[in-house]
PDB file of C-alpha atoms in Angstrom:
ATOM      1  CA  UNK X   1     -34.604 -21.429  12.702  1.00 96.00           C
ATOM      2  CA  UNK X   2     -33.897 -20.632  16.602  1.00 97.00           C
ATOM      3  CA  UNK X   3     -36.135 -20.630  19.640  1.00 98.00           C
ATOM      4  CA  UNK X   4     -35.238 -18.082  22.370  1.00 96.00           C
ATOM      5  CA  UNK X   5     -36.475 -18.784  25.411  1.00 96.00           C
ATOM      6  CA  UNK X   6     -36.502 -16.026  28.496  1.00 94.00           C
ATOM      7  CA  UNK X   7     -38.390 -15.482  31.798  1.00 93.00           C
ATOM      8  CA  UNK X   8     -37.134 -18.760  33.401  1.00 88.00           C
ATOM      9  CA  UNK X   9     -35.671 -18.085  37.134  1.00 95.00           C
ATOM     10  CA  UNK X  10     -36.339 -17.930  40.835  1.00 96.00           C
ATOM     11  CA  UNK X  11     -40.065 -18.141  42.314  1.00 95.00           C
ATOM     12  CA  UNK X  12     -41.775 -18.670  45.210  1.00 96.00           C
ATOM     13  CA  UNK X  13     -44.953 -21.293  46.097  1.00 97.00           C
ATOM     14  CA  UNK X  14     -47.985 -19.439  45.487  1.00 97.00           C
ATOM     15  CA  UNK X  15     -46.531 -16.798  42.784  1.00 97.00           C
ATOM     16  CA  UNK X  16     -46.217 -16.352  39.262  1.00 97.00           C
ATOM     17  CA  UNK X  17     -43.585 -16.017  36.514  1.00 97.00           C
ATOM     18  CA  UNK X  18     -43.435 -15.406  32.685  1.00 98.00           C
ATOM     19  CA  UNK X  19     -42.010 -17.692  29.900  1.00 98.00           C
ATOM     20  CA  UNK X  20     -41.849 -16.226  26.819  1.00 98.00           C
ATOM     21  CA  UNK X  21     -40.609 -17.854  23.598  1.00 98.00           C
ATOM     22  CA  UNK X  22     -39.457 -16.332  19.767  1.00 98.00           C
ATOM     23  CA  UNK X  23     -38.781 -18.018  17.270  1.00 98.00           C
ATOM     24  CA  UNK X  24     -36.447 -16.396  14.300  1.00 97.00           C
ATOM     25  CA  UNK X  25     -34.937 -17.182  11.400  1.00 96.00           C
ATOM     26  CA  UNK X  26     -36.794 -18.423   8.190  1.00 95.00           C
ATOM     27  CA  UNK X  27     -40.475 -18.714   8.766  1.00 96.00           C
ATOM     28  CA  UNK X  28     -43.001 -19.784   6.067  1.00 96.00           C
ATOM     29  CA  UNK X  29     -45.588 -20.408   8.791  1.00 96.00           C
ATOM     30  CA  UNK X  30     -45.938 -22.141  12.690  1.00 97.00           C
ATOM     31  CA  UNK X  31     -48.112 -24.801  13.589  1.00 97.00           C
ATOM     32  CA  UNK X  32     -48.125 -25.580  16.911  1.00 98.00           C
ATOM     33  CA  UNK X  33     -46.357 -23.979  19.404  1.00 98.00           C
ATOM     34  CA  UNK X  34     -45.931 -25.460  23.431  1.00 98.00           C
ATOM     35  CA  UNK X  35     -44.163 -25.742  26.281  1.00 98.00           C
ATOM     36  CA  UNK X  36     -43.131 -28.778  28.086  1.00 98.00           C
ATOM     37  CA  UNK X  37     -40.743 -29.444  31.235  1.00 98.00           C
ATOM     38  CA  UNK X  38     -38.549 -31.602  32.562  1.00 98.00           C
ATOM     39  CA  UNK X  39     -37.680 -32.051  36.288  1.00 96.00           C
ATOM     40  CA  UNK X  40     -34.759 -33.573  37.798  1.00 90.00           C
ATOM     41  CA  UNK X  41     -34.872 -37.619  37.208  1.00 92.00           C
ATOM     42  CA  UNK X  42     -37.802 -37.175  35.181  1.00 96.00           C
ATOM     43  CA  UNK X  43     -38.917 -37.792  31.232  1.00 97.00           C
ATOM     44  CA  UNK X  44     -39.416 -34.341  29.432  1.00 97.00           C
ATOM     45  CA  UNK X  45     -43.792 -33.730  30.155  1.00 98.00           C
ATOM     46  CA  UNK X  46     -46.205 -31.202  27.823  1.00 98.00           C
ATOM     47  CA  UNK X  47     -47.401 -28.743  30.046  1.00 98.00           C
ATOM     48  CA  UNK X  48     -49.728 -26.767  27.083  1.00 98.00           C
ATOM     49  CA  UNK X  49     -49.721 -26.216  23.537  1.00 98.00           C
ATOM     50  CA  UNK X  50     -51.639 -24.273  21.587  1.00 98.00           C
ATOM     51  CA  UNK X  51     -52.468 -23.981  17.868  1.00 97.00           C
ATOM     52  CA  UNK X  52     -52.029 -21.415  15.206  1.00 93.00           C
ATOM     53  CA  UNK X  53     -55.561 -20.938  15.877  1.00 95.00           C
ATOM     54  CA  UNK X  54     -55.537 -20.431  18.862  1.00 96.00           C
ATOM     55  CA  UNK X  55     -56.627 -24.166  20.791  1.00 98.00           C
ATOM     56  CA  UNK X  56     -55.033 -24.821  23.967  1.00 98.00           C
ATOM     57  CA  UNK X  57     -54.352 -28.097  25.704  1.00 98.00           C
ATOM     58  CA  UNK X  58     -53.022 -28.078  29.304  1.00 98.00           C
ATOM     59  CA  UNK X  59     -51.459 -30.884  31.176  1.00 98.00           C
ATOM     60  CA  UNK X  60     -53.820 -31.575  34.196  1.00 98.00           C
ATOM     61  CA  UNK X  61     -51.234 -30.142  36.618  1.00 97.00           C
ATOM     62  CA  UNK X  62     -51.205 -27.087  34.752  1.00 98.00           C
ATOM     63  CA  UNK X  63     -55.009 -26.214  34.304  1.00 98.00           C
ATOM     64  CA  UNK X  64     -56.077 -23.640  35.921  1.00 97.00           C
ATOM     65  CA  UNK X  65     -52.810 -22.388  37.149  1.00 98.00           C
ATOM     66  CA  UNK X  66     -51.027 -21.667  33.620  1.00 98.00           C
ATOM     67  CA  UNK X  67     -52.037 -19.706  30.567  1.00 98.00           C
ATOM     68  CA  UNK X  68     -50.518 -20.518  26.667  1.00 98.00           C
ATOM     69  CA  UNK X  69     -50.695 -17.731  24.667  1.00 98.00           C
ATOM     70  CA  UNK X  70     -49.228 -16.542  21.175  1.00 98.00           C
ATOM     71  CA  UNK X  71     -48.791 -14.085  19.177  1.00 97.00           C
ATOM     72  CA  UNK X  72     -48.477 -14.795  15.342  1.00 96.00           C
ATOM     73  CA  UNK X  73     -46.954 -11.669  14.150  1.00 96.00           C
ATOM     74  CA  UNK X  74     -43.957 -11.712  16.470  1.00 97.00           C
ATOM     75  CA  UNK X  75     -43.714 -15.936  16.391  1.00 97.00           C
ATOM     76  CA  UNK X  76     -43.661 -15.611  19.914  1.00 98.00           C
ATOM     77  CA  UNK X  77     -45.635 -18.102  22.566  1.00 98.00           C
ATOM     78  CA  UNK X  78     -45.453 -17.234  26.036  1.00 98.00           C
ATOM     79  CA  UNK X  79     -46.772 -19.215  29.648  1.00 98.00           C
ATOM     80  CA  UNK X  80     -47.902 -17.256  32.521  1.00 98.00           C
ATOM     81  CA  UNK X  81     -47.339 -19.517  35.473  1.00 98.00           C
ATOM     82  CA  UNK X  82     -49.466 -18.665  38.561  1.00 98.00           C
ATOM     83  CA  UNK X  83     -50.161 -20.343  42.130  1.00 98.00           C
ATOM     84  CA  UNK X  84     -46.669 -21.800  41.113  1.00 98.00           C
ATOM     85  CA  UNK X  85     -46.003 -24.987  43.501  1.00 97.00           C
ATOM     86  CA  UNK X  86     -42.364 -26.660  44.080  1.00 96.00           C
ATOM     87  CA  UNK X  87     -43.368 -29.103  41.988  1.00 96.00           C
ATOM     88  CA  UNK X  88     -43.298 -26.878  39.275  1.00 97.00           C
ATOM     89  CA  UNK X  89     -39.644 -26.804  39.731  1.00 97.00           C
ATOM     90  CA  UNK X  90     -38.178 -28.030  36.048  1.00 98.00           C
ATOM     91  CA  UNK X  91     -36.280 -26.876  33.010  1.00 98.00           C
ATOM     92  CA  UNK X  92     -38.781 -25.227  30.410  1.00 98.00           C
ATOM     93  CA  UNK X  93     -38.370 -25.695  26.501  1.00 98.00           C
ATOM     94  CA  UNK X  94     -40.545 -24.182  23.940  1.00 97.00           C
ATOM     95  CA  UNK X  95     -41.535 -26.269  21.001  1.00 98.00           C
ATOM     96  CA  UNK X  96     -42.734 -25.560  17.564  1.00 98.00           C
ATOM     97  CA  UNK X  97     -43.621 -27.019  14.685  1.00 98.00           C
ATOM     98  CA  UNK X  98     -42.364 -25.191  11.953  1.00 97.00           C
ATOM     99  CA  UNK X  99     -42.425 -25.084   7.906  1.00 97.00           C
ATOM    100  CA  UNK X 100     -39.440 -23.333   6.608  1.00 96.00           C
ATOM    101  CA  UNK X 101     -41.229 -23.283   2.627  1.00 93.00           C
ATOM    102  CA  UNK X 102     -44.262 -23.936   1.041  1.00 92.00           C
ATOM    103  CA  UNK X 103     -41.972 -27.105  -0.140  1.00 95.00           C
ATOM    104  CA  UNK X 104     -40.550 -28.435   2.916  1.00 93.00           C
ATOM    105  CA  UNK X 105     -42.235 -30.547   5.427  1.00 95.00           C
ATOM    106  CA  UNK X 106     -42.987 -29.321   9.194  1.00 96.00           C
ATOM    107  CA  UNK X 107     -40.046 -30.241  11.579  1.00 96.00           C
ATOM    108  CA  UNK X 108     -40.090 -29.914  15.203  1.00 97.00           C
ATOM    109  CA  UNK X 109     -38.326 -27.046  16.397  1.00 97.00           C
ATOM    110  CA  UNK X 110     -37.145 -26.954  20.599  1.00 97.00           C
ATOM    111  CA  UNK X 111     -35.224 -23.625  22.375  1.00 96.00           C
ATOM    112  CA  UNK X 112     -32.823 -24.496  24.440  1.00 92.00           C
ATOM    113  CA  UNK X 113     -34.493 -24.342  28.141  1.00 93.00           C
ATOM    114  CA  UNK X 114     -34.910 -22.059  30.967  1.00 96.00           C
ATOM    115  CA  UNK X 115     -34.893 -23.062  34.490  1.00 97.00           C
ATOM    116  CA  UNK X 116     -37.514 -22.949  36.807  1.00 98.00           C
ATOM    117  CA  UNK X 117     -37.047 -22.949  40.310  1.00 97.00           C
ATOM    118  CA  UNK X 118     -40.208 -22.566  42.968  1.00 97.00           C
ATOM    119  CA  UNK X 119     -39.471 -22.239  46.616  1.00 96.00           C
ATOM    120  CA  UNK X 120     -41.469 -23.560  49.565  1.00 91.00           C
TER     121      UNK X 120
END
């Protein structure tokens, strides 16, 4: 199993940009699938998850600003990042929780990280 991330690059304060996330490989189902970020100096945060059924959770800095989204027939999850602030400045990894079988047990999946960068 892989996660791809894309959409990671260059914005500017008050903005928007795209993540978008796939997973491949083989896929008996997804749980739950997020994003989190890590800045410079800084412990890896959740920014918003969001379940196979489609409940989100957003980190207070990202509420109202970001959107989780997902769609379960491509395995993809995606964040639309708007308003985006400096401080938004990080590397992105998507996360998912992933059951290979009906016999194996979930295991936490992560991509590999895109990088974020928000001018002033």
């Amino acid at each position: 199993v892989q996660l791809q991330a894309s959409g990671g690059g260059l914005g500017q304060a008050g903005g928007s940009l795209k993540l978008s996330c796939v997973a491949s490989g083989s896929i008996f189902s997804i749980n739950t699938m997020a994003w989190y970020r890590q800045a410079p100096d800084k412990q890896r945060e959740l920014v918003a998850s969001i379940t196979n059924s489609g409940i989100t959770t957003y980190a207070d800095s990202a509420k109202g600003r970001f959107t989780i989204s997902r769609d379960n027939a491509k395995n993809t999850v995606s964040l639309q990042m708007s308003s985006l602030k400096p401080e938004d400045t990080a590397v992105y990894y998507c996360n998912a929780i992933i059951r290979q079988s009906s016999r194996t047990s979930p295991y936490n999946y992560w991509g590999q990280g895109t990088l974020v960068t928000v001018s002033s």
